[in-house]
Amino acid sequence: MTSTSQTPGSGARAAHPEHLGHVIFITAAAAMGGFLFGYDSAVINGAVEAIRDRYAIGSGTLAQVIAIALIGCAIGAATAGRIADRIGRIRCMRIASVLFTISAIGSALPFALWDLAFWRIIGGFAIGMASVIGPAYIAEVSPAAYRGRLGSFQQAAIVIGIAISQLVNFGILQLAGGRQRGTIGGLEAWQWMLGVMVVPALLYGLLSFAIPESPRYLISVGKNERAKKILSEVEGKEVDLDARVAEIQTAMHREHKSTFKDLLGSRFGFLPIVWVGIGLSVFQQLVGINVAFYYSATLWQSVGIDPTASFFWSFTTSIVNIIGTVIAMVLVDRVGRKPLALVGSAGMAIALACEAWAFSAELVNGKLPTTQGAVALIAAHVFVLFFALSWGVVVWVFLGEMFPNKIRAAALGVAASAQWIANWAVTATFPSLADWNLSGTYIIYTCFAVLSIPFVLKFVKETKGKALEEMG
């Protein structure tokens, strides 16, 4: 096949591997980190009220315990890129697997509140690593023709992890007689919720032994023959492997050896492309999406829905999240990343504005009036749907694709770190903002959804169908 990328005849862009099923397996295994990312992020939703009761803490302290994992996420994301460039993507996955396992055991068996917070930081570090390594690895092993859809596996795994965590929480709650502090086998229900993550954490580690190292990493350390073998498996045997290796080497040699300094520009700190990645990450969080997963059960209870029903509505939100993600996976390589982001921003802004209106109503007997209650429930699901079919997927696809080869892992780490800091800011402030004015809080999120539209139009470039060697 003839390629239109930098190296004529390599066939990179048009590559269609004979064993696409093998590529899908590799991608799904790498995306297991995304599953753990989603599971660990959302599982705390089922334990919030139990932790508040067990340790007799107020909303401010509770918010810090919930959000403190995000500090670990930011550190893990900031350092994962450098670690991956030194020891490889696969070894990074194994380190993350070990940290997930340790965190799950420690969080299930805490001695005190500080102890629980410490294990959540460890788990956060693992999430941060997985949030960087997953998209980078998937982008590096995916043929250009399929890269958007395969890149979507990361977000699909995240939303499935969220849904499964809530389903597991619900099952454990039923076994404990509907009480978060009910005992099962000598442990309270919330402890089982946090401890069950040991199972997918160990599976993630095992799967890392069944998938190959990134061919681009192998080329960077001089293992060209091994890289050719993997490229033939993921891009197809009809591709000129010598030309592909030369193409990747040329792209790498055009830039300096990756260090943090290489991400810096002369005028505004980071290079413009790094700022765009940071902007995408921050906007993805400042629309308030994680409020729907960290605090949804508590949120619905606060507007008059009983605890059992609140868990049901939280789970339906996760199902909508999965549906939206599937829509994005179907469309991302057909209509492109940028159009999806714009449609999602508009849809989220409208849904968030409707939620702000609904929550502005006075409670009647501890509940929203019928009309406002219905609008709040519908708008919450519409908001999650538009997020999932757009920013939930395209941001991870963009971050895996948009940076030049030699700074990809490091730049993705900075962008993902910014995402976790923004996530922390939203998570840590929501309880206090909700106590102040829940409607006003949703107006703030609405403003960020609106502002994301001109940001995408002006600064974000489409990456659909381009070889990674063309980025930058």
Short mmCIF file of C-alpha atoms in Angstrom, two decimals:
data_model
loop_
_atom_site.label_atom_id
_atom_site.label_comp_id
_atom_site.label_asym_id
_atom_site.label_seq_id
_atom_site.Cartn_x
_atom_site.Cartn_y
_atom_site.Cartn_z
CA MET A 1 0.00 0.00 0.00
CA THR A 2 1.06 3.58 -0.56
CA SER A 3 1.34 5.78 2.50
CA THR A 4 0.80 9.50 2.65
CA SER A 5 2.77 9.89 5.87
CA GLN A 6 6.35 11.12 6.07
CA THR A 7 8.02 7.96 4.84
CA PRO A 8 6.63 6.96 1.44
CA GLY A 9 5.69 3.34 1.08
CA SER A 10 5.64 2.46 4.78
CA GLY A 11 1.89 1.87 4.63
CA ALA A 12 1.45 3.10 8.21
CA ARG A 13 -1.75 5.05 7.78
CA ALA A 14 -3.55 2.45 5.70
CA ALA A 15 -2.37 -0.57 7.70
CA HIS A 16 -5.02 -3.24 8.30
CA PRO A 17 -3.57 -6.06 10.42
CA GLU A 18 -4.45 -9.64 9.55
CA HIS A 19 -4.98 -10.42 13.21
CA LEU A 20 -7.14 -7.51 14.33
CA GLY A 21 -8.47 -9.72 17.12
CA HIS A 22 -4.94 -9.87 18.56
CA VAL A 23 -4.70 -6.07 18.47
CA ILE A 24 -8.06 -5.80 20.22
CA PHE A 25 -6.89 -8.22 22.92
CA ILE A 26 -3.71 -6.17 23.46
CA THR A 27 -5.75 -2.97 23.70
CA ALA A 28 -8.32 -4.49 26.05
CA ALA A 29 -5.57 -5.83 28.33
CA ALA A 30 -3.90 -2.41 28.50
CA ALA A 31 -7.29 -0.79 29.12
CA MET A 32 -7.66 -2.94 32.25
CA GLY A 33 -5.81 -0.08 33.92
CA GLY A 34 -8.71 2.13 32.84
CA PHE A 35 -11.14 -0.36 34.42
CA LEU A 36 -9.26 -0.06 37.72
CA PHE A 37 -9.16 3.71 37.26
CA GLY A 38 -12.97 3.79 36.99
CA TYR A 39 -13.56 1.17 39.68
CA ASP A 40 -11.31 2.79 42.27
CA SER A 41 -12.61 6.28 41.46
CA ALA A 42 -16.28 5.34 41.94
CA VAL A 43 -16.21 2.60 44.57
CA ILE A 44 -15.86 5.21 47.31
CA ASN A 45 -19.37 6.43 46.41
CA GLY A 46 -20.84 3.46 48.29
CA ALA A 47 -18.71 4.05 51.37
CA VAL A 48 -19.04 7.82 51.86
CA GLU A 49 -21.75 7.83 54.51
CA ALA A 50 -20.26 4.84 56.36
CA ILE A 51 -16.86 6.57 56.59
CA ARG A 52 -18.55 9.75 57.84
CA ASP A 53 -20.39 7.76 60.53
CA ARG A 54 -17.52 5.48 61.60
CA TYR A 55 -15.04 8.30 62.10
CA ALA A 56 -17.62 10.97 63.14
CA ILE A 57 -16.35 13.58 60.68
CA GLY A 58 -17.98 16.59 59.00
CA SER A 59 -18.44 17.38 55.31
CA GLY A 60 -15.13 19.25 54.99
CA THR A 61 -13.00 16.43 56.43
CA LEU A 62 -14.99 13.83 54.51
CA ALA A 63 -14.37 15.70 51.25
CA GLN A 64 -10.64 15.70 51.92
CA VAL A 65 -10.59 11.94 52.57
CA ILE A 66 -12.52 11.35 49.33
CA ALA A 67 -10.40 13.78 47.33
CA ILE A 68 -6.98 12.95 48.78
CA ALA A 69 -6.61 10.01 46.38
CA LEU A 70 -6.57 12.56 43.58
CA ILE A 71 -3.33 14.04 44.93
CA GLY A 72 -1.79 10.61 44.47
CA CYS A 73 -3.33 10.53 40.99
CA ALA A 74 -1.65 13.79 40.07
CA ILE A 75 1.74 12.61 41.32
CA GLY A 76 1.38 9.24 39.59
CA ALA A 77 0.36 10.89 36.32
CA ALA A 78 3.19 13.42 36.47
CA THR A 79 5.85 10.77 37.02
CA ALA A 80 4.50 7.86 34.96
CA GLY A 81 5.65 9.26 31.63
CA ARG A 82 9.26 9.56 32.75
CA ILE A 83 9.16 6.10 34.33
CA ALA A 84 7.65 4.62 31.15
CA ASP A 85 10.35 6.20 29.00
CA ARG A 86 13.02 4.64 31.23
CA ILE A 87 11.72 1.13 31.94
CA GLY A 88 8.99 0.64 29.34
CA ARG A 89 5.19 0.71 29.28
CA ILE A 90 4.66 -2.91 30.38
CA ARG A 91 6.77 -2.65 33.55
CA CYS A 92 4.84 0.52 34.44
CA MET A 93 1.60 -1.45 34.18
CA ARG A 94 2.98 -4.09 36.55
CA ILE A 95 4.02 -1.47 39.10
CA ALA A 96 0.51 0.04 38.92
CA SER A 97 -1.01 -3.42 39.44
CA VAL A 98 1.01 -3.96 42.62
CA LEU A 99 0.04 -0.52 43.96
CA PHE A 100 -3.66 -1.14 43.20
CA THR A 101 -3.48 -4.43 45.12
CA ILE A 102 -1.73 -2.91 48.14
CA SER A 103 -4.20 -0.01 48.20
CA ALA A 104 -7.25 -2.29 48.06
CA ILE A 105 -6.03 -4.41 51.00
CA GLY A 106 -4.99 -1.40 53.07
CA SER A 107 -8.21 0.54 52.41
CA ALA A 108 -10.30 -2.49 53.44
CA LEU A 109 -8.40 -2.89 56.73
CA PRO A 110 -7.63 0.63 57.98
CA PHE A 111 -6.57 1.30 61.59
CA ALA A 112 -7.70 4.92 61.59
CA LEU A 113 -8.81 7.75 59.30
CA TRP A 114 -5.24 8.82 58.48
CA ASP A 115 -4.45 5.22 57.60
CA LEU A 116 -7.40 5.05 55.19
CA ALA A 117 -6.29 8.34 53.62
CA PHE A 118 -2.75 7.00 53.13
CA TRP A 119 -3.94 3.87 51.30
CA ARG A 120 -6.18 6.01 49.11
CA ILE A 121 -3.13 8.09 48.12
CA ILE A 122 -1.32 4.86 47.13
CA GLY A 123 -4.32 3.81 45.05
CA GLY A 124 -4.42 7.28 43.53
CA PHE A 125 -0.78 6.98 42.47
CA ALA A 126 -1.69 3.74 40.67
CA ILE A 127 -4.68 5.39 38.98
CA GLY A 128 -2.48 8.28 37.83
CA MET A 129 0.01 5.85 36.32
CA ALA A 130 -2.74 3.88 34.57
CA SER A 131 -4.31 7.09 33.24
CA VAL A 132 -1.05 7.91 31.43
CA ILE A 133 0.26 4.51 30.39
CA GLY A 134 -3.04 3.19 29.00
CA PRO A 135 -3.67 5.89 26.35
CA ALA A 136 0.03 6.18 25.43
CA TYR A 137 0.48 2.43 25.00
CA ILE A 138 -2.78 1.96 23.09
CA ALA A 139 -1.93 4.81 20.71
CA GLU A 140 1.54 3.33 20.12
CA VAL A 141 0.33 -0.18 19.26
CA SER A 142 -2.78 0.80 17.26
CA PRO A 143 -2.85 1.07 13.44
CA ALA A 144 -3.90 4.59 12.37
CA ALA A 145 -7.05 3.25 10.69
CA TYR A 146 -8.34 1.90 14.00
CA ARG A 147 -6.60 4.13 16.53
CA GLY A 148 -9.60 6.26 17.51
CA ARG A 149 -11.80 3.26 18.21
CA LEU A 150 -9.03 1.38 20.01
CA GLY A 151 -8.13 4.51 21.96
CA SER A 152 -11.76 4.62 23.08
CA PHE A 153 -11.20 1.33 24.91
CA GLN A 154 -9.57 3.31 27.73
CA GLN A 155 -12.71 5.34 28.40
CA ALA A 156 -14.95 2.31 27.81
CA ALA A 157 -12.98 0.45 30.47
CA ILE A 158 -13.27 3.42 32.83
CA VAL A 159 -17.07 3.63 32.54
CA ILE A 160 -17.45 -0.15 32.84
CA GLY A 161 -15.28 -0.01 35.96
CA ILE A 162 -17.56 2.70 37.38
CA ALA A 163 -20.69 0.65 36.61
CA ILE A 164 -19.25 -2.59 37.99
CA SER A 165 -18.12 -0.88 41.19
CA GLN A 166 -21.64 0.40 41.79
CA LEU A 167 -23.14 -2.99 40.99
CA VAL A 168 -20.69 -4.67 43.41
CA ASN A 169 -21.48 -2.02 46.03
CA PHE A 170 -25.20 -2.69 45.63
CA GLY A 171 -24.69 -6.47 45.95
CA ILE A 172 -22.57 -6.07 49.08
CA LEU A 173 -25.13 -3.66 50.53
CA GLN A 174 -27.88 -6.24 50.02
CA LEU A 175 -25.78 -8.92 51.78
CA ALA A 176 -25.30 -6.51 54.67
CA GLY A 177 -29.02 -5.90 55.07
CA GLY A 178 -28.98 -2.55 53.29
CA ARG A 179 -26.54 -0.97 55.77
CA GLN A 180 -23.14 0.36 54.73
CA ARG A 181 -21.88 -0.50 58.22
CA GLY A 182 -23.58 -3.89 58.30
CA THR A 183 -21.15 -6.74 58.89
CA ILE A 184 -20.25 -9.58 56.53
CA GLY A 185 -17.69 -12.10 57.75
CA GLY A 186 -16.44 -9.78 60.48
CA LEU A 187 -15.90 -6.76 58.21
CA GLU A 188 -18.27 -3.87 57.56
CA ALA A 189 -19.91 -3.64 54.12
CA TRP A 190 -17.93 -0.55 53.09
CA GLN A 191 -14.66 -2.40 53.82
CA TRP A 192 -15.67 -5.19 51.44
CA MET A 193 -16.54 -2.57 48.81
CA LEU A 194 -13.01 -1.17 48.93
CA GLY A 195 -11.31 -4.57 49.25
CA VAL A 196 -12.92 -6.34 46.28
CA MET A 197 -10.67 -4.31 43.95
CA VAL A 198 -7.91 -6.84 44.70
CA VAL A 199 -9.45 -9.13 42.05
CA PRO A 200 -9.18 -6.81 38.99
CA ALA A 201 -5.85 -5.47 40.28
CA LEU A 202 -4.30 -8.94 40.18
CA LEU A 203 -5.89 -9.63 36.77
CA TYR A 204 -4.32 -6.43 35.40
CA GLY A 205 -0.91 -7.63 36.52
CA LEU A 206 -1.39 -11.06 34.95
CA LEU A 207 -2.56 -9.59 31.63
CA SER A 208 0.56 -7.43 31.44
CA PHE A 209 2.56 -10.65 30.93
CA ALA A 210 0.41 -11.56 27.90
CA ILE A 211 0.93 -8.39 25.81
CA PRO A 212 4.01 -7.04 23.99
CA GLU A 213 6.04 -3.95 24.77
CA SER A 214 5.34 -0.80 22.71
CA PRO A 215 7.30 -0.97 19.42
CA ARG A 216 8.09 2.74 19.70
CA TYR A 217 9.65 2.22 23.13
CA LEU A 218 11.64 -0.76 21.79
CA ILE A 219 12.97 1.34 18.91
CA SER A 220 13.94 4.09 21.36
CA VAL A 221 16.17 1.59 23.23
CA GLY A 222 17.62 0.02 20.07
CA LYS A 223 15.60 -3.22 19.96
CA ASN A 224 14.58 -2.81 16.32
CA GLU A 225 14.13 -6.49 15.42
CA ARG A 226 11.77 -7.09 18.29
CA ALA A 227 9.91 -3.89 17.35
CA LYS A 228 9.53 -5.10 13.74
CA LYS A 229 7.97 -8.35 14.95
CA ILE A 230 5.40 -6.48 17.01
CA LEU A 231 4.71 -3.95 14.22
CA SER A 232 3.99 -6.84 11.84
CA GLU A 233 1.48 -8.20 14.34
CA VAL A 234 -0.36 -4.94 14.93
CA GLU A 235 -0.06 -3.13 11.59
CA GLY A 236 -0.04 -6.07 9.17
CA LYS A 237 2.61 -7.98 7.24
CA GLU A 238 2.02 -5.97 4.07
CA VAL A 239 3.58 -2.92 5.77
CA ASP A 240 7.22 -2.19 4.88
CA LEU A 241 8.67 -2.82 8.34
CA ASP A 242 12.10 -1.32 7.59
CA ALA A 243 10.38 1.84 6.35
CA ARG A 244 8.13 1.95 9.44
CA VAL A 245 11.12 1.65 11.78
CA ALA A 246 12.96 4.37 9.82
CA GLU A 247 9.85 6.56 9.96
CA ILE A 248 9.56 6.20 13.73
CA GLN A 249 13.31 6.76 14.21
CA THR A 250 13.21 9.89 12.04
CA ALA A 251 10.32 11.28 14.08
CA MET A 252 12.21 10.56 17.31
CA HIS A 253 15.49 12.02 16.08
CA ARG A 254 13.81 15.27 15.06
CA GLU A 255 13.47 16.07 18.73
CA HIS A 256 15.76 16.07 21.76
CA LYS A 257 15.82 13.25 24.28
CA SER A 258 12.67 13.63 26.35
CA THR A 259 13.12 15.57 29.59
CA PHE A 260 10.77 17.86 31.48
CA LYS A 261 12.71 20.81 30.01
CA ASP A 262 11.66 19.72 26.53
CA LEU A 263 8.05 20.44 27.46
CA LEU A 264 8.93 24.05 28.20
CA GLY A 265 8.56 26.93 25.75
CA SER A 266 10.19 30.33 25.74
CA ARG A 267 7.21 32.58 26.51
CA PHE A 268 4.39 30.83 28.36
CA GLY A 269 6.07 28.07 30.34
CA PHE A 270 5.05 24.94 28.47
CA LEU A 271 5.05 24.44 24.72
CA PRO A 272 1.72 25.45 23.11
CA ILE A 273 0.82 21.81 22.36
CA VAL A 274 1.31 20.93 26.04
CA TRP A 275 -0.97 23.81 27.09
CA VAL A 276 -3.65 22.51 24.73
CA GLY A 277 -3.39 19.08 26.36
CA ILE A 278 -3.64 20.68 29.81
CA GLY A 279 -6.66 22.69 28.66
CA LEU A 280 -8.45 19.60 27.39
CA SER A 281 -7.76 17.79 30.66
CA VAL A 282 -8.90 20.65 32.87
CA PHE A 283 -12.11 21.36 30.95
CA GLN A 284 -12.98 17.65 31.07
CA GLN A 285 -13.07 17.88 34.87
CA LEU A 286 -14.37 21.41 35.51
CA VAL A 287 -17.77 20.57 34.03
CA GLY A 288 -18.27 18.57 37.25
CA ILE A 289 -18.55 15.07 35.80
CA ASN A 290 -17.06 13.31 38.81
CA VAL A 291 -19.64 14.78 41.14
CA ALA A 292 -21.99 12.34 39.40
CA PHE A 293 -19.81 9.39 40.44
CA TYR A 294 -18.23 10.36 43.76
CA TYR A 295 -21.31 11.93 45.36
CA SER A 296 -24.31 10.75 43.34
CA ALA A 297 -25.86 8.59 46.10
CA THR A 298 -25.41 11.37 48.64
CA LEU A 299 -26.65 13.99 46.15
CA TRP A 300 -29.91 12.17 45.42
CA GLN A 301 -30.50 11.54 49.11
CA SER A 302 -30.04 15.27 49.76
CA VAL A 303 -32.98 16.09 47.49
CA GLY A 304 -35.31 13.61 49.10
CA ILE A 305 -34.68 10.27 47.36
CA ASP A 306 -34.39 7.38 49.83
CA PRO A 307 -30.99 5.58 50.13
CA THR A 308 -32.00 2.40 48.25
CA ALA A 309 -33.41 4.38 45.32
CA SER A 310 -30.34 6.65 45.31
CA PHE A 311 -28.11 3.64 44.60
CA PHE A 312 -30.48 2.64 41.77
CA TRP A 313 -30.29 6.08 40.14
CA SER A 314 -26.49 6.10 40.52
CA PHE A 315 -26.34 2.79 38.68
CA THR A 316 -28.64 3.96 35.85
CA THR A 317 -26.31 6.93 35.39
CA SER A 318 -23.45 4.47 34.89
CA ILE A 319 -25.45 2.56 32.28
CA VAL A 320 -26.08 5.81 30.39
CA ASN A 321 -22.33 6.47 30.67
CA ILE A 322 -21.60 3.14 28.98
CA ILE A 323 -24.17 3.80 26.21
CA GLY A 324 -22.63 7.21 25.49
CA THR A 325 -19.14 5.72 25.40
CA VAL A 326 -20.24 3.08 22.86
CA ILE A 327 -21.72 5.85 20.69
CA ALA A 328 -18.39 7.71 20.85
CA MET A 329 -16.45 4.56 19.93
CA VAL A 330 -18.62 4.15 16.83
CA LEU A 331 -18.34 7.80 15.76
CA VAL A 332 -14.82 8.91 16.79
CA ASP A 333 -13.11 7.63 13.63
CA ARG A 334 -16.03 8.53 11.38
CA VAL A 335 -16.88 12.11 12.29
CA GLY A 336 -13.62 12.98 14.04
CA ARG A 337 -12.60 14.00 17.55
CA LYS A 338 -13.24 17.75 17.31
CA PRO A 339 -16.90 17.64 16.13
CA LEU A 340 -17.74 15.19 18.92
CA ALA A 341 -16.14 17.50 21.50
CA LEU A 342 -18.18 20.47 20.27
CA VAL A 343 -21.47 18.57 20.26
CA GLY A 344 -20.72 17.27 23.74
CA SER A 345 -19.94 20.74 25.10
CA ALA A 346 -23.23 22.14 23.82
CA GLY A 347 -25.24 19.21 25.18
CA MET A 348 -23.54 19.34 28.59
CA ALA A 349 -24.09 23.10 28.89
CA ILE A 350 -27.84 22.73 28.28
CA ALA A 351 -28.19 19.78 30.68
CA LEU A 352 -26.19 21.51 33.43
CA ALA A 353 -28.28 24.67 33.07
CA CYS A 354 -31.43 22.55 33.51
CA GLU A 355 -29.95 20.98 36.65
CA ALA A 356 -29.12 24.43 38.02
CA TRP A 357 -32.75 25.48 37.47
CA ALA A 358 -34.14 22.31 39.08
CA PHE A 359 -31.98 22.60 42.20
CA SER A 360 -32.94 26.25 42.65
CA ALA A 361 -36.40 25.15 43.85
CA GLU A 362 -37.32 25.07 47.52
CA LEU A 363 -37.63 21.56 49.00
CA VAL A 364 -41.13 20.46 49.93
CA ASN A 365 -41.14 17.96 52.82
CA GLY A 366 -37.48 17.28 52.15
CA LYS A 367 -37.99 16.67 48.41
CA LEU A 368 -37.82 18.68 45.21
CA PRO A 369 -41.21 19.56 43.69
CA THR A 370 -42.36 16.92 41.19
CA THR A 371 -41.48 18.91 38.06
CA GLN A 372 -38.05 20.01 39.28
CA GLY A 373 -37.29 16.53 40.59
CA ALA A 374 -38.07 14.98 37.20
CA VAL A 375 -36.00 17.64 35.40
CA ALA A 376 -33.06 17.05 37.78
CA LEU A 377 -33.07 13.30 37.15
CA ILE A 378 -33.46 13.60 33.37
CA ALA A 379 -30.90 16.41 33.06
CA ALA A 380 -28.35 14.46 35.13
CA HIS A 381 -28.63 11.50 32.76
CA VAL A 382 -28.52 13.73 29.66
CA PHE A 383 -25.40 15.46 31.02
CA VAL A 384 -23.64 12.12 31.56
CA LEU A 385 -24.72 10.94 28.09
CA PHE A 386 -23.27 13.98 26.30
CA PHE A 387 -20.09 13.82 28.38
CA ALA A 388 -19.63 10.12 27.61
CA LEU A 389 -20.19 10.43 23.86
CA SER A 390 -17.74 13.31 23.63
CA TRP A 391 -15.25 14.58 26.22
CA GLY A 392 -15.14 11.31 28.14
CA VAL A 393 -13.66 9.57 25.09
CA VAL A 394 -12.11 12.20 22.83
CA VAL A 395 -9.90 13.73 25.52
CA TRP A 396 -8.15 10.40 26.10
CA VAL A 397 -7.90 9.82 22.35
CA PHE A 398 -6.49 13.33 21.84
CA LEU A 399 -3.96 12.94 24.67
CA GLY A 400 -2.78 9.62 23.27
CA GLU A 401 -2.33 11.08 19.78
CA MET A 402 -1.62 14.81 19.78
CA PHE A 403 1.95 14.99 21.12
CA PRO A 404 5.14 14.35 19.12
CA ASN A 405 6.65 10.88 19.67
CA LYS A 406 9.60 11.82 21.86
CA ILE A 407 7.59 13.89 24.35
CA ARG A 408 4.35 11.88 24.19
CA ALA A 409 4.64 10.02 27.47
CA ALA A 410 6.03 12.99 29.40
CA ALA A 411 3.54 15.49 27.93
CA LEU A 412 0.66 13.09 28.52
CA GLY A 413 1.84 12.82 32.11
CA VAL A 414 1.72 16.59 32.61
CA ALA A 415 -1.72 16.82 30.99
CA ALA A 416 -3.09 13.92 33.02
CA SER A 417 -1.61 15.41 36.18
CA ALA A 418 -3.44 18.66 35.46
CA GLN A 419 -6.60 16.60 35.00
CA TRP A 420 -6.23 15.06 38.43
CA ILE A 421 -5.58 18.43 40.06
CA ALA A 422 -8.76 19.78 38.46
CA ASN A 423 -10.59 16.62 39.53
CA TRP A 424 -9.33 17.18 43.10
CA ALA A 425 -10.47 20.80 43.04
CA VAL A 426 -14.00 19.82 41.98
CA THR A 427 -14.22 16.84 44.37
CA ALA A 428 -12.86 18.68 47.40
CA THR A 429 -15.03 21.78 46.91
CA PHE A 430 -18.37 20.19 45.96
CA PRO A 431 -19.67 19.43 49.50
CA SER A 432 -18.96 22.98 50.67
CA LEU A 433 -20.30 24.53 47.45
CA ALA A 434 -23.44 22.36 47.67
CA ASP A 435 -23.98 23.49 51.27
CA TRP A 436 -23.61 27.09 50.06
CA ASN A 437 -25.86 26.86 46.98
CA LEU A 438 -26.39 23.69 44.94
CA SER A 439 -27.96 25.59 42.04
CA GLY A 440 -25.09 28.08 41.99
CA THR A 441 -22.63 25.18 41.93
CA TYR A 442 -24.22 23.82 38.75
CA ILE A 443 -24.18 27.29 37.19
CA ILE A 444 -20.39 27.29 37.67
CA TYR A 445 -20.13 23.92 35.90
CA THR A 446 -22.39 25.24 33.13
CA CYS A 447 -20.02 28.16 32.54
CA PHE A 448 -17.06 25.83 32.08
CA ALA A 449 -19.03 23.71 29.58
CA VAL A 450 -19.80 26.86 27.58
CA LEU A 451 -16.18 28.09 27.70
CA SER A 452 -14.92 24.75 26.38
CA ILE A 453 -16.57 25.48 23.00
CA PRO A 454 -14.36 28.46 21.94
CA PHE A 455 -11.33 26.64 23.40
CA VAL A 456 -11.86 23.66 21.09
CA LEU A 457 -12.65 25.85 18.08
CA LYS A 458 -9.53 28.00 18.45
CA PHE A 459 -6.81 25.74 19.87
CA VAL A 460 -7.57 22.07 19.21
CA LYS A 461 -6.48 20.46 15.93
CA GLU A 462 -8.14 17.36 14.49
CA THR A 463 -5.98 14.20 14.73
CA LYS A 464 -8.32 11.81 12.93
CA GLY A 465 -6.52 9.48 10.50
CA LYS A 466 -3.02 10.86 11.01
CA ALA A 467 0.01 8.70 11.78
CA LEU A 468 1.57 9.41 15.18
CA GLU A 469 4.77 10.49 13.41
CA GLU A 470 2.83 13.44 11.91
CA MET A 471 1.84 14.90 15.28
CA GLY A 472 3.22 18.06 16.81
#
